[in-house]
Tab-separated table of C-alpha atoms in Angstrom:
chain	number	residue	atom	x	y	z
A	1	MET	CA	-40.737	-25.053	9.707
A	2	ARG	CA	-39.761	-26.511	13.042
A	3	THR	CA	-36.182	-25.834	13.989
A	4	VAL	CA	-34.111	-26.374	17.049
A	5	VAL	CA	-31.238	-24.156	18.023
A	6	VAL	CA	-28.525	-25.703	20.114
A	7	LEU	CA	-26.502	-23.088	21.990
A	8	LEU	CA	-22.840	-23.616	22.616
A	9	CYS	CA	-20.194	-23.014	25.194
A	10	ALA	CA	-16.661	-22.587	23.812
A	11	LEU	CA	-13.662	-23.580	25.880
A	12	VAL	CA	-10.648	-25.800	25.232
A	13	VAL	CA	-10.968	-29.392	24.050
A	14	GLY	CA	-11.192	-31.818	26.979
A	15	VAL	CA	-10.204	-35.468	26.695
A	16	VAL	CA	-10.847	-37.762	29.655
A	17	THR	CA	-9.690	-41.339	30.096
A	18	ARG	CA	-11.845	-43.639	32.194
A	19	PRO	CA	-10.833	-47.081	33.434
A	20	VAL	CA	-14.144	-48.838	32.851
A	21	ALA	CA	-16.213	-49.535	29.754
A	22	GLY	CA	-19.715	-48.228	29.094
A	23	ALA	CA	-20.893	-45.088	27.321
A	24	PRO	CA	-20.325	-42.004	29.498
A	25	GLU	CA	-23.037	-39.387	29.889
A	26	ALA	CA	-22.763	-36.068	28.087
A	27	ASP	CA	-22.383	-33.014	30.289
A	28	LEU	CA	-25.157	-30.431	30.183
A	29	ILE	CA	-22.659	-27.870	28.899
A	30	SER	CA	-19.813	-28.711	26.566
A	31	SER	CA	-16.322	-28.505	28.033
A	32	SER	CA	-15.007	-27.704	24.571
A	33	TRP	CA	-16.064	-25.819	21.468
A	34	GLN	CA	-19.560	-26.505	20.219
A	35	LEU	CA	-21.342	-25.255	17.125
A	36	ASP	CA	-24.850	-23.826	17.019
A	37	VAL	CA	-27.100	-25.875	14.746
A	38	GLU	CA	-30.547	-25.196	13.297
A	39	PHE	CA	-32.298	-27.922	11.356
A	40	HIS	CA	-35.484	-28.930	9.594
A	41	ASP	CA	-37.138	-32.145	10.656
A	42	PRO	CA	-36.632	-35.005	8.140
A	43	GLN	CA	-38.314	-34.701	4.766
A	44	ARG	CA	-38.642	-36.961	1.732
A	45	ILE	CA	-37.671	-36.220	-1.826
A	46	SER	CA	-38.071	-38.261	-5.027
A	47	VAL	CA	-35.373	-37.984	-7.688
A	48	VAL	CA	-35.077	-39.646	-11.080
A	49	LEU	CA	-31.461	-40.750	-11.352
A	50	PRO	CA	-29.512	-40.957	-14.625
A	51	GLY	CA	-30.500	-44.100	-16.520
A	52	ASP	CA	-33.672	-44.646	-14.464
A	53	THR	CA	-37.259	-44.142	-15.538
A	54	GLU	CA	-38.782	-44.257	-12.054
A	55	PRO	CA	-37.927	-41.904	-9.184
A	56	THR	CA	-36.008	-43.042	-6.115
A	57	MET	CA	-37.115	-41.840	-2.680
A	58	TYR	CA	-34.719	-40.403	-0.099
A	59	TRP	CA	-34.902	-38.874	3.364
A	60	TYR	CA	-32.985	-35.693	4.090
A	61	VAL	CA	-32.308	-33.321	6.991
A	62	LEU	CA	-31.446	-29.763	6.017
A	63	TYR	CA	-29.348	-27.951	8.626
A	64	ARG	CA	-27.222	-24.857	9.212
A	65	VAL	CA	-24.199	-24.585	11.506
A	66	THR	CA	-22.760	-21.401	12.999
A	67	ASN	CA	-19.483	-21.010	14.826
A	68	ASN	CA	-20.079	-18.687	17.780
A	69	SER	CA	-17.093	-20.039	19.694
A	70	ARG	CA	-13.935	-18.116	20.461
A	71	GLN	CA	-11.909	-19.905	17.833
A	72	GLU	CA	-11.912	-21.171	14.289
A	73	VAL	CA	-12.822	-24.860	14.280
A	74	GLY	CA	-12.882	-27.681	11.781
A	75	PHE	CA	-16.377	-28.704	10.705
A	76	TYR	CA	-16.314	-32.361	9.652
A	77	PRO	CA	-19.823	-33.716	10.234
A	78	SER	CA	-20.868	-37.351	10.439
A	79	VAL	CA	-24.589	-38.076	10.519
A	80	GLU	CA	-26.266	-41.453	11.006
A	81	LEU	CA	-29.861	-42.598	11.171
A	82	VAL	CA	-30.649	-45.613	13.372
A	83	THR	CA	-34.084	-47.258	13.307
A	84	ASP	CA	-35.873	-49.115	16.083
A	85	THR	CA	-35.303	-52.251	13.971
A	86	LEU	CA	-31.539	-51.674	14.448
A	87	GLU	CA	-30.771	-50.648	10.879
A	88	THR	CA	-28.048	-47.998	10.615
A	89	VAL	CA	-27.957	-45.713	7.582
A	90	ARG	CA	-25.038	-43.331	7.156
A	91	ALA	CA	-25.751	-39.987	5.499
A	92	GLY	CA	-24.197	-39.719	2.047
A	93	ASP	CA	-23.885	-43.444	1.372
A	94	MET	CA	-24.886	-44.285	-2.215
A	95	ILE	CA	-26.257	-40.774	-2.808
A	96	SER	CA	-26.038	-39.360	-6.333
A	97	PRO	CA	-25.008	-35.697	-6.845
A	98	ARG	CA	-28.355	-35.376	-8.643
A	99	VAL	CA	-30.080	-35.694	-5.236
A	100	TYR	CA	-28.140	-32.755	-3.753
A	101	ASP	CA	-28.979	-30.687	-6.823
A	102	ALA	CA	-32.685	-31.442	-6.379
A	103	ILE	CA	-32.588	-30.439	-2.701
A	104	ALA	CA	-30.731	-27.224	-3.513
A	105	ALA	CA	-33.366	-26.363	-6.132
A	106	ARG	CA	-36.233	-27.071	-3.719
A	107	HIS	CA	-34.801	-24.741	-1.046
A	108	ASN	CA	-33.105	-22.176	-3.278
A	109	LYS	CA	-35.199	-19.195	-2.126
A	110	GLU	CA	-34.767	-19.950	1.558
A	111	TYR	CA	-31.117	-21.042	1.386
A	112	PRO	CA	-29.464	-19.568	-1.720
A	113	PHE	CA	-25.997	-20.392	-0.345
A	114	PHE	CA	-26.684	-24.075	0.241
A	115	SER	CA	-23.629	-26.336	-0.054
A	116	PRO	CA	-23.509	-30.119	-0.477
A	117	PRO	CA	-21.606	-31.926	2.303
A	118	SER	CA	-18.428	-32.245	0.238
A	119	LYS	CA	-18.160	-28.444	0.040
A	120	ALA	CA	-19.511	-27.635	3.512
A	121	SER	CA	-16.743	-29.462	5.401
A	122	GLY	CA	-13.562	-27.721	6.466
A	123	PRO	CA	-12.423	-24.828	8.654
A	124	LEU	CA	-15.378	-22.790	9.912
A	125	LEU	CA	-14.822	-19.129	10.756
A	126	GLN	CA	-16.663	-17.405	13.569
A	127	GLY	CA	-19.880	-15.458	13.143
A	128	ARG	CA	-23.289	-15.688	11.538
A	129	GLU	CA	-21.943	-14.353	8.251
A	130	ASN	CA	-19.830	-17.509	7.934
A	131	ALA	CA	-22.619	-19.986	8.748
A	132	ARG	CA	-22.999	-22.944	6.397
A	133	THR	CA	-26.172	-24.630	5.234
A	134	THR	CA	-25.877	-28.237	4.148
A	135	VAL	CA	-27.828	-31.476	4.254
A	136	ALA	CA	-27.697	-35.070	5.472
A	137	VAL	CA	-29.266	-37.417	2.907
A	138	PHE	CA	-30.238	-41.027	3.621
A	139	ARG	CA	-31.399	-43.829	1.396
A	140	MET	CA	-34.772	-45.306	2.361
A	141	PHE	CA	-34.648	-47.536	5.410
A	142	ASP	CA	-36.593	-50.519	6.789
A	143	SER	CA	-40.325	-50.095	6.122
A	144	GLU	CA	-41.021	-51.955	9.374
A	145	ALA	CA	-39.411	-49.185	11.416
A	146	SER	CA	-41.811	-47.160	13.554
A	147	SER	CA	-39.189	-44.783	14.970
A	148	PHE	CA	-35.658	-43.630	14.257
A	149	THR	CA	-32.934	-41.457	15.755
A	150	VAL	CA	-30.684	-39.078	13.838
A	151	TYR	CA	-27.196	-38.719	15.343
A	152	PHE	CA	-25.159	-35.604	14.474
A	153	SER	CA	-21.463	-35.744	15.367
A	154	GLY	CA	-18.780	-33.235	14.459
A	155	LEU	CA	-20.626	-30.398	16.205
A	156	SER	CA	-18.483	-30.429	19.360
A	157	GLY	CA	-14.896	-31.001	20.382
A	158	ASP	CA	-15.815	-33.039	23.487
A	159	ILE	CA	-14.159	-36.470	23.443
A	160	GLU	CA	-13.905	-39.132	26.135
A	161	ARG	CA	-11.778	-42.257	26.169
A	162	VAL	CA	-13.107	-45.274	28.028
A	163	GLY	CA	-10.868	-48.213	28.853
A	164	ASN	CA	-11.839	-51.564	27.386
A	165	PRO	CA	-11.984	-54.126	30.245
A	166	THR	CA	-11.808	-56.996	27.735
A	167	PHE	CA	-8.606	-55.720	26.095
A	168	ARG	CA	-6.047	-58.526	25.739
A	169	PRO	CA	-2.571	-56.973	26.148
A	170	ASP	CA	-0.838	-60.132	24.955
A	171	GLU	CA	-2.523	-59.789	21.545
A	172	LYS	CA	-2.064	-57.185	18.816
A	173	GLU	CA	-4.193	-54.099	19.269
A	174	SER	CA	-6.901	-53.907	16.605
A	175	GLU	CA	-10.476	-52.836	16.021
A	176	GLN	CA	-11.587	-56.131	17.571
A	177	ASN	CA	-9.104	-55.778	20.439
A	178	ALA	CA	-9.164	-52.059	21.182
A	179	ARG	CA	-7.330	-50.693	24.197
A	180	VAL	CA	-9.851	-47.870	24.625
A	181	PHE	CA	-13.227	-46.831	23.214
A	182	LEU	CA	-13.575	-43.292	21.894
A	183	PHE	CA	-16.837	-41.418	22.530
A	184	ARG	CA	-17.746	-38.073	20.970
A	185	ARG	CA	-20.373	-35.566	22.044
A	186	THR	CA	-23.233	-36.166	19.620
A	187	LEU	CA	-26.649	-34.603	19.149
A	188	ALA	CA	-29.373	-37.290	19.123
A	189	VAL	CA	-32.843	-36.434	17.799
A	190	ARG	CA	-35.542	-39.107	18.023
A	191	TYR	CA	-38.617	-39.331	15.775
A	192	ASP	CA	-41.692	-41.527	15.620
A	193	LEU	CA	-43.334	-42.583	12.360
A	194	PRO	CA	-47.051	-42.869	13.111
A	195	GLY	CA	-49.327	-45.398	11.445
A	196	ASP	CA	-48.702	-48.927	10.237
A	197	VAL	CA	-46.469	-50.374	7.528
A	198	THR	CA	-48.923	-49.431	4.769
A	199	THR	CA	-49.252	-45.781	5.821
A	200	ARG	CA	-45.773	-44.914	7.134
A	201	ALA	CA	-44.490	-44.274	3.624
A	202	ARG	CA	-46.537	-41.063	3.708
A	203	ALA	CA	-46.358	-40.297	7.446
A	204	VAL	CA	-44.777	-37.086	8.726
A	205	PRO	CA	-42.111	-37.805	11.382
A	206	VAL	CA	-42.993	-36.615	14.890
A	207	ARG	CA	-40.078	-35.344	16.955
A	208	ARG	CA	-40.035	-36.930	20.407
A	209	SER	CA	-36.746	-35.872	21.967
A	210	ARG	CA	-33.383	-34.235	21.431
A	211	GLU	CA	-30.378	-34.549	23.676
A	212	TRP	CA	-26.607	-34.591	23.732
A	213	VAL	CA	-25.091	-38.041	24.177
A	214	MET	CA	-21.609	-39.545	24.086
A	215	ARG	CA	-21.465	-41.976	21.188
């Protein structure tokens, strides 16, 4: 198993407002609380859903979070997978509970206290004894994709507000006419899928980079 451990620095939550648009860069060290995370690289699993006769394939990323900060924090993760063909797949979308059960059964010996995302979210106490193991599950994405990035947010309290230079003050503020853009410290892990379209369905993802970004 290949895992990556992201160490944290725990201080108070910092919110900065900037006057210009454009994604800010993430600091090397968080200015707020940040959770430690260990994760498996993406794997596939086939599950026969109720009413189906053929299995459906999914991708999943098993991970564990630990709160080693100086405070209790709220763990409310949001995980997305974005391909090089610009398809975005949000973890948990159109995922049957049967899939989480199958993943729990596969990893029962290693992670007997596995929790599906719906039960893993919430206040997270400090210490290794309170760590939570959960999973991000994605439906299959574009077969043309040769690389993808998994974005984990909800692991840090760092937030930055960036002013929208195209904001129209004479119009009602809305999603299309936002006064500011909100960026959160997010862990980005990039993978390549070697081979061509005919072989990628069996290819093992190759991790190329991991970094903190503001997204």
